[in-house]
Amino acid sequence: MVRIMTIKVAINGYGTIGKRVADAVDAQDDMEIVGVTKTRPAFGCDLAVRKGYPIFCTYDDADRIAAFGAAGYTCHGGLSDLLEIADIVVDCSPGKVGASNKEKYESAGIKWIFQGGEKHAMTGNSYTSSANHTENLGVEGTRVVSCNTTGLSRTLVPLYEHCGSLSVECTMIRRAADPGDSSKGPINAIKPVLKVPSHHGPDVMTVKPEIQINSMAVAVPTTLMHVHVIVATLPEGHGLTTESVLSMWNARPRIVIMNGSETGITTTAEVMEFARDIGRKWGDLHEIFVWEDGVKLEGNTLYYFQAIHQESDVIPENVDAIRALMNTEPDWMASVAKTDAAISSYNHL
Ligand code: NAD
């Protein structure tokens, strides 16, 4: 009899990204959630209870663990207890907090995945399915790159693979905050990121170093999505047309292409309404959205816009990264197909 190994996954940090990764993992038949952590018995614990995920405390001290019981939640222990029963931990703690958790994962002897709020230098590896699944096979730990880097990679990596070289300038029009976040802004201003170039574009080089890319960024008062304004210079003899670039992207997973004029989907508001209409949990859109009528190749210069649902494009990537690190699926396209099939079973009405 063939024994199918189920990968035991811990989620450290059950917030915006953590709760989504937990559900995406739970939907797969080759992995299971063995526990999620909360810092205190507050908002979010009820969701974990409803989903049936065992709750652990982010910290190991007895007082903090006892506070969960006092508030009526069953707490199964501290982070160390959770790490003991897991094969791999997906760290979804706030950006720059993860570094302090790394030592705990290494001492527990389990594999670890951080998110895009951490620096590549801290993790040593970075991951996105379309760029470098193979390089991450069997490694001890990695970082799933940010929502912006994931989005850039989805459309730029196939272009690079066709052309053999690529030089890119992009402007990131960034959402000010996530919809559930009341503490960030701006609420009535356009805020340029005064570190030039911004880190967003160059971060692509942590997963595909061959792509030459720079970016500038502005934050605007919206919570729905980011928009990228991209100008890519292709090498002489690229042999592409606007139509063949669109066909290339159409053949790749996790890219949705729609014509704005024909569909009436001309802004991020309608893109998100489309995601809600197809019944995605939380109204998520895991795919990158490209406006067909906003793509134009003139000579060697390719112009296009794409929209990124910041809370969800990295979610399936975390599932693929688990398979890469556990070395259970060497083929990135096979992992993506498996991940997305399982997620779509809960995505659609
Ligand atoms: P969040 O604030 O929504 O959630 C973080 C969770 O971690 C919260 O539940 C918090 O209580 C918990 N936490 C706090 N301190 C912790 C600690 N020391 N150890 C473990 N957990 C702790 O944050 P988020 O938006 O889910 O972001 C998580 C990571 O994902 C960050 O690295 C971020 O940059 C990255 N990311 C976020 C988005 C996004 O749009 N929200 C997109 C892509 C990547």
mmCIF file of C-alpha atoms and ligand atoms in Angstrom:
data_model
loop_
_atom_site.group_PDB
_atom_site.id
_atom_site.type_symbol
_atom_site.label_atom_id
_atom_site.label_comp_id
_atom_site.label_asym_id
_atom_site.label_seq_id
_atom_site.Cartn_x
_atom_site.Cartn_y
_atom_site.Cartn_z
ATOM 1 C CA MET A 1 0.000 0.000 0.000
ATOM 2 C CA VAL A 2 1.348 3.465 -0.891
ATOM 3 C CA ARG A 3 1.370 5.716 2.159
ATOM 4 C CA ILE A 4 0.571 9.311 1.299
ATOM 5 C CA MET A 5 2.432 11.693 3.587
ATOM 6 C CA THR A 6 0.421 14.631 4.810
ATOM 7 C CA ILE A 7 2.588 17.677 5.457
ATOM 8 C CA LYS A 8 1.892 19.135 8.890
ATOM 9 C CA VAL A 9 1.760 22.922 8.602
ATOM 10 C CA ALA A 10 1.851 25.498 11.419
ATOM 11 C CA ILE A 11 0.764 29.094 10.833
ATOM 12 C CA ASN A 12 2.546 31.603 13.075
ATOM 13 C CA GLY A 13 0.509 34.822 12.882
ATOM 14 C CA TYR A 14 -3.167 34.442 12.022
ATOM 15 C CA GLY A 15 -3.857 37.842 10.489
ATOM 16 C CA THR A 16 -4.633 39.029 6.955
ATOM 17 C CA ILE A 17 -2.209 36.647 5.224
ATOM 18 C CA GLY A 18 -2.141 33.898 7.868
ATOM 19 C CA LYS A 19 -5.880 33.214 7.841
ATOM 20 C CA ARG A 20 -5.873 32.974 4.041
ATOM 21 C CA VAL A 21 -2.825 30.688 3.896
ATOM 22 C CA ALA A 22 -4.461 28.468 6.534
ATOM 23 C CA ASP A 23 -7.569 27.975 4.406
ATOM 24 C CA ALA A 24 -5.570 27.407 1.220
ATOM 25 C CA VAL A 25 -3.451 24.745 2.986
ATOM 26 C CA ASP A 26 -6.543 23.184 4.534
ATOM 27 C CA ALA A 27 -8.061 22.809 1.041
ATOM 28 C CA GLN A 28 -5.122 20.644 -0.185
ATOM 29 C CA ASP A 29 -5.128 16.843 0.173
ATOM 30 C CA ASP A 30 -1.380 16.597 0.798
ATOM 31 C CA MET A 31 -1.140 18.975 3.767
ATOM 32 C CA GLU A 32 -3.003 19.861 6.943
ATOM 33 C CA ILE A 33 -3.085 22.672 9.488
ATOM 34 C CA VAL A 34 -1.855 21.476 12.893
ATOM 35 C CA GLY A 35 -2.292 24.847 14.567
ATOM 36 C CA VAL A 36 -2.393 28.628 14.238
ATOM 37 C CA THR A 37 -1.053 31.189 16.694
ATOM 38 C CA LYS A 38 -2.681 34.269 18.169
ATOM 39 C CA THR A 39 -0.873 36.780 20.379
ATOM 40 C CA ARG A 40 -3.881 37.112 22.681
ATOM 41 C CA PRO A 41 -7.477 35.927 22.941
ATOM 42 C CA ALA A 42 -9.013 38.524 20.634
ATOM 43 C CA PHE A 43 -10.544 39.097 17.243
ATOM 44 C CA GLY A 44 -9.492 36.208 15.011
ATOM 45 C CA CYS A 45 -9.711 33.420 17.593
ATOM 46 C CA ASP A 46 -13.397 32.910 16.789
ATOM 47 C CA LEU A 47 -12.557 32.444 13.109
ATOM 48 C CA ALA A 48 -9.944 29.795 13.975
ATOM 49 C CA VAL A 49 -12.483 28.026 16.207
ATOM 50 C CA ARG A 50 -15.111 28.050 13.433
ATOM 51 C CA LYS A 51 -12.580 26.589 10.981
ATOM 52 C CA GLY A 52 -11.522 23.934 13.495
ATOM 53 C CA TYR A 53 -7.864 25.037 13.630
ATOM 54 C CA PRO A 54 -6.188 24.380 17.006
ATOM 55 C CA ILE A 55 -5.156 27.682 18.621
ATOM 56 C CA PHE A 56 -1.700 28.138 20.147
ATOM 57 C CA CYS A 57 -0.268 31.217 21.838
ATOM 58 C CA THR A 58 2.451 33.150 19.972
ATOM 59 C CA TYR A 59 4.474 33.103 23.194
ATOM 60 C CA ASP A 60 5.443 30.298 25.565
ATOM 61 C CA ASP A 61 4.785 31.991 28.919
ATOM 62 C CA ALA A 62 2.150 30.360 31.076
ATOM 63 C CA ASP A 63 0.270 33.585 31.896
ATOM 64 C CA ARG A 64 -0.303 34.468 28.279
ATOM 65 C CA ILE A 65 -1.411 30.912 27.483
ATOM 66 C CA ALA A 66 -3.787 30.902 30.476
ATOM 67 C CA ALA A 67 -5.413 34.140 29.261
ATOM 68 C CA PHE A 68 -6.927 32.230 26.339
ATOM 69 C CA GLY A 69 -8.666 29.773 28.692
ATOM 70 C CA ALA A 70 -9.945 32.639 30.821
ATOM 71 C CA ALA A 71 -11.522 34.164 27.689
ATOM 72 C CA GLY A 72 -13.212 30.878 26.785
ATOM 73 C CA TYR A 73 -10.843 29.571 24.095
ATOM 74 C CA THR A 74 -9.034 26.239 24.181
ATOM 75 C CA CYS A 75 -5.345 27.031 23.825
ATOM 76 C CA HIS A 76 -3.148 24.017 23.050
ATOM 77 C CA GLY A 77 0.084 25.600 24.289
ATOM 78 C CA GLY A 78 2.752 28.052 23.189
ATOM 79 C CA LEU A 79 4.654 28.411 19.923
ATOM 80 C CA SER A 80 7.222 25.783 20.994
ATOM 81 C CA ASP A 81 4.461 23.204 21.460
ATOM 82 C CA LEU A 82 3.137 23.962 17.977
ATOM 83 C CA LEU A 83 6.572 23.754 16.345
ATOM 84 C CA GLU A 84 7.063 20.309 17.940
ATOM 85 C CA ILE A 85 4.133 18.821 16.012
ATOM 86 C CA ALA A 86 4.739 20.564 12.665
ATOM 87 C CA ASP A 87 6.916 19.722 9.644
ATOM 88 C CA ILE A 88 6.962 23.323 8.430
ATOM 89 C CA VAL A 89 5.902 26.731 9.737
ATOM 90 C CA VAL A 90 4.528 29.551 7.619
ATOM 91 C CA ASP A 91 5.440 32.773 9.418
ATOM 92 C CA CYS A 92 2.724 35.362 8.727
ATOM 93 C CA SER A 93 3.707 37.762 11.485
ATOM 94 C CA PRO A 94 3.881 41.500 10.702
ATOM 95 C CA GLY A 95 6.752 42.642 8.474
ATOM 96 C CA LYS A 96 10.208 42.733 10.129
ATOM 97 C CA VAL A 97 8.930 40.751 13.138
ATOM 98 C CA GLY A 98 9.760 37.443 11.516
ATOM 99 C CA ALA A 99 13.519 37.766 11.947
ATOM 100 C CA SER A 100 13.129 37.291 15.696
ATOM 101 C CA ASN A 101 11.213 34.046 15.076
ATOM 102 C CA LYS A 102 13.778 32.433 12.771
ATOM 103 C CA GLU A 103 15.990 31.137 15.558
ATOM 104 C CA LYS A 104 12.993 29.400 17.144
ATOM 105 C CA TYR A 105 12.263 27.552 13.909
ATOM 106 C CA GLU A 106 15.865 26.529 13.489
ATOM 107 C CA SER A 107 16.073 25.278 17.086
ATOM 108 C CA ALA A 108 12.871 23.286 16.555
ATOM 109 C CA GLY A 109 14.510 21.703 13.493
ATOM 110 C CA ILE A 110 11.612 22.384 11.140
ATOM 111 C CA LYS A 111 11.363 24.143 7.793
ATOM 112 C CA TRP A 112 10.175 27.742 7.617
ATOM 113 C CA ILE A 113 8.601 30.173 5.188
ATOM 114 C CA PHE A 114 8.555 33.943 5.740
ATOM 115 C CA GLN A 115 6.546 36.579 3.883
ATOM 116 C CA GLY A 116 7.503 39.573 1.769
ATOM 117 C CA GLY A 117 7.738 41.960 4.729
ATOM 118 C CA GLU A 118 11.046 40.282 5.622
ATOM 119 C CA LYS A 119 14.328 40.971 3.885
ATOM 120 C CA HIS A 120 15.909 38.525 1.435
ATOM 121 C CA ALA A 121 19.184 38.964 3.311
ATOM 122 C CA MET A 122 17.560 37.502 6.444
ATOM 123 C CA THR A 123 16.200 34.385 4.735
ATOM 124 C CA GLY A 124 18.883 33.834 2.088
ATOM 125 C CA ASN A 125 16.268 32.400 -0.287
ATOM 126 C CA SER A 126 13.182 33.888 -1.904
ATOM 127 C CA TYR A 127 10.351 32.164 -3.721
ATOM 128 C CA THR A 128 7.702 32.707 -6.314
ATOM 129 C CA SER A 129 6.164 29.808 -8.214
ATOM 130 C CA SER A 130 6.705 31.163 -11.732
ATOM 131 C CA ALA A 131 10.362 32.098 -11.225
ATOM 132 C CA ASN A 132 12.323 29.737 -9.000
ATOM 133 C CA HIS A 133 10.429 26.711 -7.629
ATOM 134 C CA THR A 134 13.326 24.450 -8.642
ATOM 135 C CA GLU A 135 15.936 26.514 -6.764
ATOM 136 C CA ASN A 136 13.831 26.163 -3.592
ATOM 137 C CA LEU A 137 13.447 22.366 -3.713
ATOM 138 C CA GLY A 138 14.402 20.865 -0.358
ATOM 139 C CA VAL A 139 15.881 24.048 1.162
ATOM 140 C CA GLU A 140 15.460 24.663 4.894
ATOM 141 C CA GLY A 141 13.683 27.988 4.571
ATOM 142 C CA THR A 142 12.609 30.703 2.182
ATOM 143 C CA ARG A 143 10.648 33.929 1.818
ATOM 144 C CA VAL A 144 7.543 34.144 -0.377
ATOM 145 C CA VAL A 145 8.119 37.512 -2.045
ATOM 146 C CA SER A 146 5.705 40.419 -1.601
ATOM 147 C CA CYS A 147 2.417 40.835 -3.426
ATOM 148 C CA ASN A 148 4.038 43.347 -5.794
ATOM 149 C CA THR A 149 7.055 41.175 -6.574
ATOM 150 C CA THR A 150 4.785 38.168 -7.097
ATOM 151 C CA GLY A 151 2.675 40.189 -9.531
ATOM 152 C CA LEU A 152 5.668 41.532 -11.449
ATOM 153 C CA SER A 153 7.151 38.038 -11.719
ATOM 154 C CA ARG A 154 3.954 36.537 -13.133
ATOM 155 C CA THR A 155 4.082 38.707 -16.262
ATOM 156 C CA LEU A 156 7.816 39.476 -16.535
ATOM 157 C CA VAL A 157 9.256 35.969 -16.106
ATOM 158 C CA PRO A 158 7.533 34.538 -19.234
ATOM 159 C CA LEU A 159 8.660 37.618 -21.182
ATOM 160 C CA TYR A 160 12.225 37.127 -19.963
ATOM 161 C CA GLU A 161 12.098 33.404 -20.788
ATOM 162 C CA HIS A 162 11.079 34.249 -24.348
ATOM 163 C CA CYS A 163 13.456 37.178 -24.889
ATOM 164 C CA GLY A 164 16.560 36.089 -22.952
ATOM 165 C CA SER A 165 17.010 39.622 -21.595
ATOM 166 C CA LEU A 166 14.685 42.289 -20.295
ATOM 167 C CA SER A 167 14.985 45.791 -18.928
ATOM 168 C CA VAL A 168 12.034 47.183 -16.999
ATOM 169 C CA GLU A 169 10.915 50.472 -15.450
ATOM 170 C CA CYS A 170 7.715 50.430 -13.433
ATOM 171 C CA THR A 171 5.641 52.695 -11.236
ATOM 172 C CA MET A 172 3.797 51.071 -8.373
ATOM 173 C CA ILE A 173 0.550 52.816 -7.425
ATOM 174 C CA ARG A 174 0.070 51.327 -4.009
ATOM 175 C CA ARG A 175 -3.011 50.931 -1.869
ATOM 176 C CA ALA A 176 -2.660 52.920 1.349
ATOM 177 C CA ALA A 177 -3.810 50.122 3.685
ATOM 178 C CA ASP A 178 -5.645 46.806 3.680
ATOM 179 C CA PRO A 179 -9.455 47.107 4.021
ATOM 180 C CA GLY A 180 -9.391 45.824 7.622
ATOM 181 C CA ASP A 181 -6.659 48.224 8.712
ATOM 182 C CA SER A 182 -7.868 51.469 10.288
ATOM 183 C CA SER A 183 -4.493 52.791 11.426
ATOM 184 C CA LYS A 184 -2.709 53.578 8.158
ATOM 185 C CA GLY A 185 -2.927 56.241 5.464
ATOM 186 C CA PRO A 186 -2.827 58.500 3.564
ATOM 187 C CA ILE A 187 -6.575 59.156 3.475
ATOM 188 C CA ASN A 188 -6.436 62.369 1.439
ATOM 189 C CA ALA A 189 -3.046 62.627 -0.210
ATOM 190 C CA ILE A 190 -0.757 61.022 -2.748
ATOM 191 C CA LYS A 191 2.420 59.978 -1.009
ATOM 192 C CA PRO A 192 5.541 59.375 -3.101
ATOM 193 C CA VAL A 193 8.030 56.839 -1.747
ATOM 194 C CA LEU A 194 11.081 59.078 -1.506
ATOM 195 C CA LYS A 195 13.545 56.243 -1.568
ATOM 196 C CA VAL A 196 14.405 56.147 -5.263
ATOM 197 C CA PRO A 197 14.349 53.632 -6.836
ATOM 198 C CA SER A 198 11.818 51.906 -4.567
ATOM 199 C CA HIS A 199 12.566 48.376 -3.323
ATOM 200 C CA HIS A 200 9.625 46.823 -5.210
ATOM 201 C CA GLY A 201 11.104 46.354 -8.674
ATOM 202 C CA PRO A 202 14.610 45.320 -7.597
ATOM 203 C CA ASP A 203 13.032 42.700 -5.302
ATOM 204 C CA VAL A 204 12.137 40.747 -8.481
ATOM 205 C CA MET A 205 15.871 40.123 -8.861
ATOM 206 C CA THR A 206 15.802 38.000 -5.665
ATOM 207 C CA VAL A 207 13.815 35.413 -7.641
ATOM 208 C CA LYS A 208 14.966 36.158 -11.219
ATOM 209 C CA PRO A 209 18.320 37.975 -11.045
ATOM 210 C CA GLU A 210 18.586 38.195 -14.842
ATOM 211 C CA ILE A 211 15.726 40.719 -15.144
ATOM 212 C CA GLN A 212 17.021 44.303 -14.997
ATOM 213 C CA ILE A 213 14.320 46.271 -13.198
ATOM 214 C CA ASN A 214 13.780 49.514 -11.329
ATOM 215 C CA SER A 215 10.692 51.067 -9.826
ATOM 216 C CA MET A 216 9.237 54.150 -8.218
ATOM 217 C CA ALA A 217 6.192 54.029 -5.958
ATOM 218 C CA VAL A 218 3.359 56.219 -4.699
ATOM 219 C CA ALA A 219 0.761 55.374 -2.068
ATOM 220 C CA VAL A 220 -2.790 56.521 -2.826
ATOM 221 C CA PRO A 221 -5.977 56.599 -0.701
ATOM 222 C CA THR A 222 -7.502 53.258 -1.690
ATOM 223 C CA THR A 223 -7.608 49.874 0.044
ATOM 224 C CA LEU A 224 -8.596 47.585 -2.811
ATOM 225 C CA MET A 225 -5.578 46.837 -4.986
ATOM 226 C CA HIS A 226 -2.204 48.023 -6.252
ATOM 227 C CA VAL A 227 -1.779 49.033 -9.904
ATOM 228 C CA HIS A 228 1.524 48.673 -11.765
ATOM 229 C CA VAL A 229 2.395 50.885 -14.728
ATOM 230 C CA ILE A 230 5.073 48.946 -16.601
ATOM 231 C CA VAL A 231 7.410 49.852 -19.451
ATOM 232 C CA ALA A 232 9.602 46.940 -20.558
ATOM 233 C CA THR A 233 12.382 47.188 -23.131
ATOM 234 C CA LEU A 234 12.734 43.979 -25.125
ATOM 235 C CA PRO A 235 15.912 43.041 -27.002
ATOM 236 C CA GLU A 236 16.255 43.398 -30.780
ATOM 237 C CA GLY A 237 14.764 40.460 -32.659
ATOM 238 C CA HIS A 238 12.258 39.595 -29.909
ATOM 239 C CA GLY A 239 9.750 38.438 -32.523
ATOM 240 C CA LEU A 240 6.727 39.382 -30.415
ATOM 241 C CA THR A 241 3.573 41.362 -31.167
ATOM 242 C CA THR A 242 1.006 42.785 -28.772
ATOM 243 C CA GLU A 243 -1.210 39.777 -29.585
ATOM 244 C CA SER A 244 1.524 37.196 -28.998
ATOM 245 C CA VAL A 245 2.428 38.783 -25.640
ATOM 246 C CA LEU A 246 -1.231 38.447 -24.629
ATOM 247 C CA SER A 247 -1.284 34.810 -25.820
ATOM 248 C CA MET A 248 1.889 34.113 -23.837
ATOM 249 C CA TRP A 249 0.314 35.481 -20.658
ATOM 250 C CA ASN A 250 -2.963 33.672 -21.378
ATOM 251 C CA ALA A 251 -1.066 30.387 -21.442
ATOM 252 C CA ARG A 252 0.391 31.019 -17.973
ATOM 253 C CA PRO A 253 -1.436 30.311 -14.714
ATOM 254 C CA ARG A 254 -2.655 33.011 -12.329
ATOM 255 C CA ILE A 255 -2.997 35.800 -14.891
ATOM 256 C CA VAL A 256 -6.474 37.047 -15.857
ATOM 257 C CA ILE A 257 -6.718 39.188 -18.994
ATOM 258 C CA MET A 258 -9.869 41.154 -19.744
ATOM 259 C CA ASN A 259 -10.768 43.924 -22.124
ATOM 260 C CA GLY A 260 -11.797 46.985 -20.138
ATOM 261 C CA SER A 261 -13.934 48.578 -22.844
ATOM 262 C CA GLU A 262 -15.814 45.371 -23.610
ATOM 263 C CA THR A 263 -16.397 44.206 -20.032
ATOM 264 C CA GLY A 264 -16.791 47.557 -18.302
ATOM 265 C CA ILE A 265 -14.087 46.448 -15.870
ATOM 266 C CA THR A 266 -12.040 49.624 -16.152
ATOM 267 C CA THR A 267 -10.929 50.261 -12.564
ATOM 268 C CA THR A 268 -9.816 48.282 -9.529
ATOM 269 C CA ALA A 269 -13.340 48.702 -8.100
ATOM 270 C CA GLU A 270 -14.823 46.606 -10.912
ATOM 271 C CA VAL A 271 -11.961 44.094 -10.738
ATOM 272 C CA MET A 272 -12.759 43.490 -7.076
ATOM 273 C CA GLU A 273 -16.482 43.318 -7.824
ATOM 274 C CA PHE A 274 -15.654 40.631 -10.425
ATOM 275 C CA ALA A 275 -13.737 38.694 -7.732
ATOM 276 C CA ARG A 276 -16.718 38.948 -5.402
ATOM 277 C CA ASP A 277 -19.088 37.860 -8.198
ATOM 278 C CA ILE A 278 -17.167 34.624 -8.808
ATOM 279 C CA GLY A 279 -17.511 33.804 -5.126
ATOM 280 C CA ARG A 280 -13.950 34.014 -3.958
ATOM 281 C CA LYS A 281 -13.552 33.849 -0.182
ATOM 282 C CA TRP A 282 -13.069 37.323 1.264
ATOM 283 C CA GLY A 283 -13.613 38.584 -2.307
ATOM 284 C CA ASP A 284 -10.021 37.559 -3.105
ATOM 285 C CA LEU A 285 -8.405 37.499 -6.535
ATOM 286 C CA HIS A 286 -5.321 35.262 -6.556
ATOM 287 C CA GLU A 287 -4.617 36.082 -10.190
ATOM 288 C CA ILE A 288 -2.897 39.191 -11.552
ATOM 289 C CA PHE A 289 -5.362 41.260 -13.557
ATOM 290 C CA VAL A 290 -4.157 42.641 -16.912
ATOM 291 C CA TRP A 291 -6.281 44.998 -19.029
ATOM 292 C CA GLU A 292 -6.059 43.694 -22.608
ATOM 293 C CA ASP A 293 -6.677 47.128 -24.087
ATOM 294 C CA GLY A 294 -3.947 48.603 -21.874
ATOM 295 C CA VAL A 295 -1.211 46.457 -23.447
ATOM 296 C CA LYS A 296 0.796 47.786 -26.389
ATOM 297 C CA LEU A 297 4.061 46.713 -27.954
ATOM 298 C CA GLU A 298 5.682 49.451 -30.039
ATOM 299 C CA GLY A 299 8.981 48.395 -31.546
ATOM 300 C CA ASN A 300 11.015 47.101 -28.617
ATOM 301 C CA THR A 301 8.950 48.824 -25.946
ATOM 302 C CA LEU A 302 6.101 47.043 -24.190
ATOM 303 C CA TYR A 303 3.616 49.140 -22.210
ATOM 304 C CA TYR A 304 1.032 47.630 -19.866
ATOM 305 C CA PHE A 305 -0.954 48.015 -16.655
ATOM 306 C CA GLN A 306 -1.702 45.282 -14.151
ATOM 307 C CA ALA A 307 -3.687 45.189 -10.917
ATOM 308 C CA ILE A 308 -2.646 43.207 -7.855
ATOM 309 C CA HIS A 309 -4.959 42.061 -5.080
ATOM 310 C CA GLN A 310 -2.422 42.571 -2.341
ATOM 311 C CA GLU A 311 -4.096 40.362 0.267
ATOM 312 C CA SER A 312 -4.347 37.263 -1.900
ATOM 313 C CA ASP A 313 -1.949 36.858 -4.850
ATOM 314 C CA VAL A 314 0.727 35.406 -2.533
ATOM 315 C CA ILE A 315 -1.632 32.861 -0.943
ATOM 316 C CA PRO A 316 -1.336 30.035 -3.512
ATOM 317 C CA GLU A 317 2.401 30.766 -3.746
ATOM 318 C CA ASN A 318 2.757 29.810 -0.074
ATOM 319 C CA VAL A 319 1.151 26.434 -0.799
ATOM 320 C CA ASP A 320 3.549 25.822 -3.716
ATOM 321 C CA ALA A 321 6.474 26.936 -1.542
ATOM 322 C CA ILE A 322 5.522 24.297 1.065
ATOM 323 C CA ARG A 323 5.711 21.595 -1.636
ATOM 324 C CA ALA A 324 9.046 22.958 -2.860
ATOM 325 C CA LEU A 325 10.642 22.999 0.590
ATOM 326 C CA MET A 326 9.245 19.572 1.483
ATOM 327 C CA ASN A 327 10.437 18.374 -1.944
ATOM 328 C CA THR A 328 7.142 16.667 -2.729
ATOM 329 C CA GLU A 329 6.501 18.267 -6.152
ATOM 330 C CA PRO A 330 9.490 19.242 -8.323
ATOM 331 C CA ASP A 331 7.394 20.599 -11.192
ATOM 332 C CA TRP A 332 6.112 24.127 -10.462
ATOM 333 C CA MET A 333 3.301 23.920 -13.014
ATOM 334 C CA ALA A 334 2.072 20.648 -11.468
ATOM 335 C CA SER A 335 2.087 22.237 -8.017
ATOM 336 C CA VAL A 336 0.277 25.330 -9.257
ATOM 337 C CA ALA A 337 -2.375 23.181 -10.964
ATOM 338 C CA LYS A 338 -2.887 21.132 -7.786
ATOM 339 C CA THR A 339 -3.002 24.188 -5.531
ATOM 340 C CA ASP A 340 -5.421 26.091 -7.730
ATOM 341 C CA ALA A 341 -7.746 23.135 -8.336
ATOM 342 C CA ALA A 342 -8.124 22.672 -4.578
ATOM 343 C CA ILE A 343 -8.651 26.367 -3.952
ATOM 344 C CA SER A 344 -11.135 26.751 -6.788
ATOM 345 C CA SER A 345 -13.301 24.082 -5.209
ATOM 346 C CA TYR A 346 -13.954 26.567 -2.449
ATOM 347 C CA ASN A 347 -13.691 29.628 -4.641
ATOM 348 C CA HIS A 348 -16.714 29.238 -6.821
ATOM 349 C CA LEU A 349 -20.344 29.563 -5.861
HETATM 350 P P1 NAD B 1 -1.344 41.359 9.914
HETATM 351 O O1 NAD B 1 -0.965 42.443 10.832
HETATM 352 O O2 NAD B 1 -2.683 41.391 9.273
HETATM 353 O O3 NAD B 1 -1.202 39.950 10.638
HETATM 354 C C1 NAD B 1 -0.090 39.608 11.419
HETATM 355 C C2 NAD B 1 -0.510 38.668 12.547
HETATM 356 O O4 NAD B 1 0.650 38.258 13.275
HETATM 357 C C3 NAD B 1 -1.467 39.319 13.534
HETATM 358 O O5 NAD B 1 -2.497 38.393 13.844
HETATM 359 C C4 NAD B 1 -0.570 39.606 14.742
HETATM 360 O O6 NAD B 1 -1.280 39.592 15.955
HETATM 361 C C5 NAD B 1 0.400 38.439 14.674
HETATM 362 N N1 NAD B 1 1.680 38.684 15.375
HETATM 363 C C6 NAD B 1 2.128 39.838 15.968
HETATM 364 N N2 NAD B 1 3.356 39.648 16.489
HETATM 365 C C7 NAD B 1 3.698 38.358 16.214
HETATM 366 C C8 NAD B 1 4.872 37.576 16.507
HETATM 367 N N3 NAD B 1 5.912 38.061 17.161
HETATM 368 N N4 NAD B 1 4.893 36.282 16.064
HETATM 369 C C9 NAD B 1 3.843 35.761 15.378
HETATM 370 N N5 NAD B 1 2.711 36.470 15.094
HETATM 371 C C10 NAD B 1 2.645 37.757 15.508
HETATM 372 O O7 NAD B 1 -0.194 41.324 8.801
HETATM 373 P P2 NAD B 1 -0.312 40.748 7.332
HETATM 374 O O8 NAD B 1 -0.842 41.814 6.440
HETATM 375 O O9 NAD B 1 -0.994 39.419 7.379
HETATM 376 O O10 NAD B 1 1.213 40.595 6.940
HETATM 377 C C11 NAD B 1 1.963 39.447 7.302
HETATM 378 C C12 NAD B 1 3.185 39.349 6.413
HETATM 379 O O11 NAD B 1 2.749 39.200 5.060
HETATM 380 C C13 NAD B 1 4.103 40.577 6.397
HETATM 381 O O12 NAD B 1 5.430 40.154 6.175
HETATM 382 C C14 NAD B 1 3.620 41.357 5.197
HETATM 383 O O13 NAD B 1 4.589 42.240 4.672
HETATM 384 C C15 NAD B 1 3.309 40.228 4.247
HETATM 385 N N6 NAD B 1 2.342 40.551 3.190
HETATM 386 C C16 NAD B 1 1.223 41.275 3.449
HETATM 387 C C17 NAD B 1 0.343 41.573 2.425
HETATM 388 C C18 NAD B 1 -0.875 42.388 2.673
HETATM 389 O O14 NAD B 1 -1.372 43.020 1.744
HETATM 390 N N7 NAD B 1 -1.444 42.405 3.837
HETATM 391 C C19 NAD B 1 0.603 41.106 1.139
HETATM 392 C C20 NAD B 1 1.731 40.318 0.909
HETATM 393 C C21 NAD B 1 2.600 40.043 1.947
#
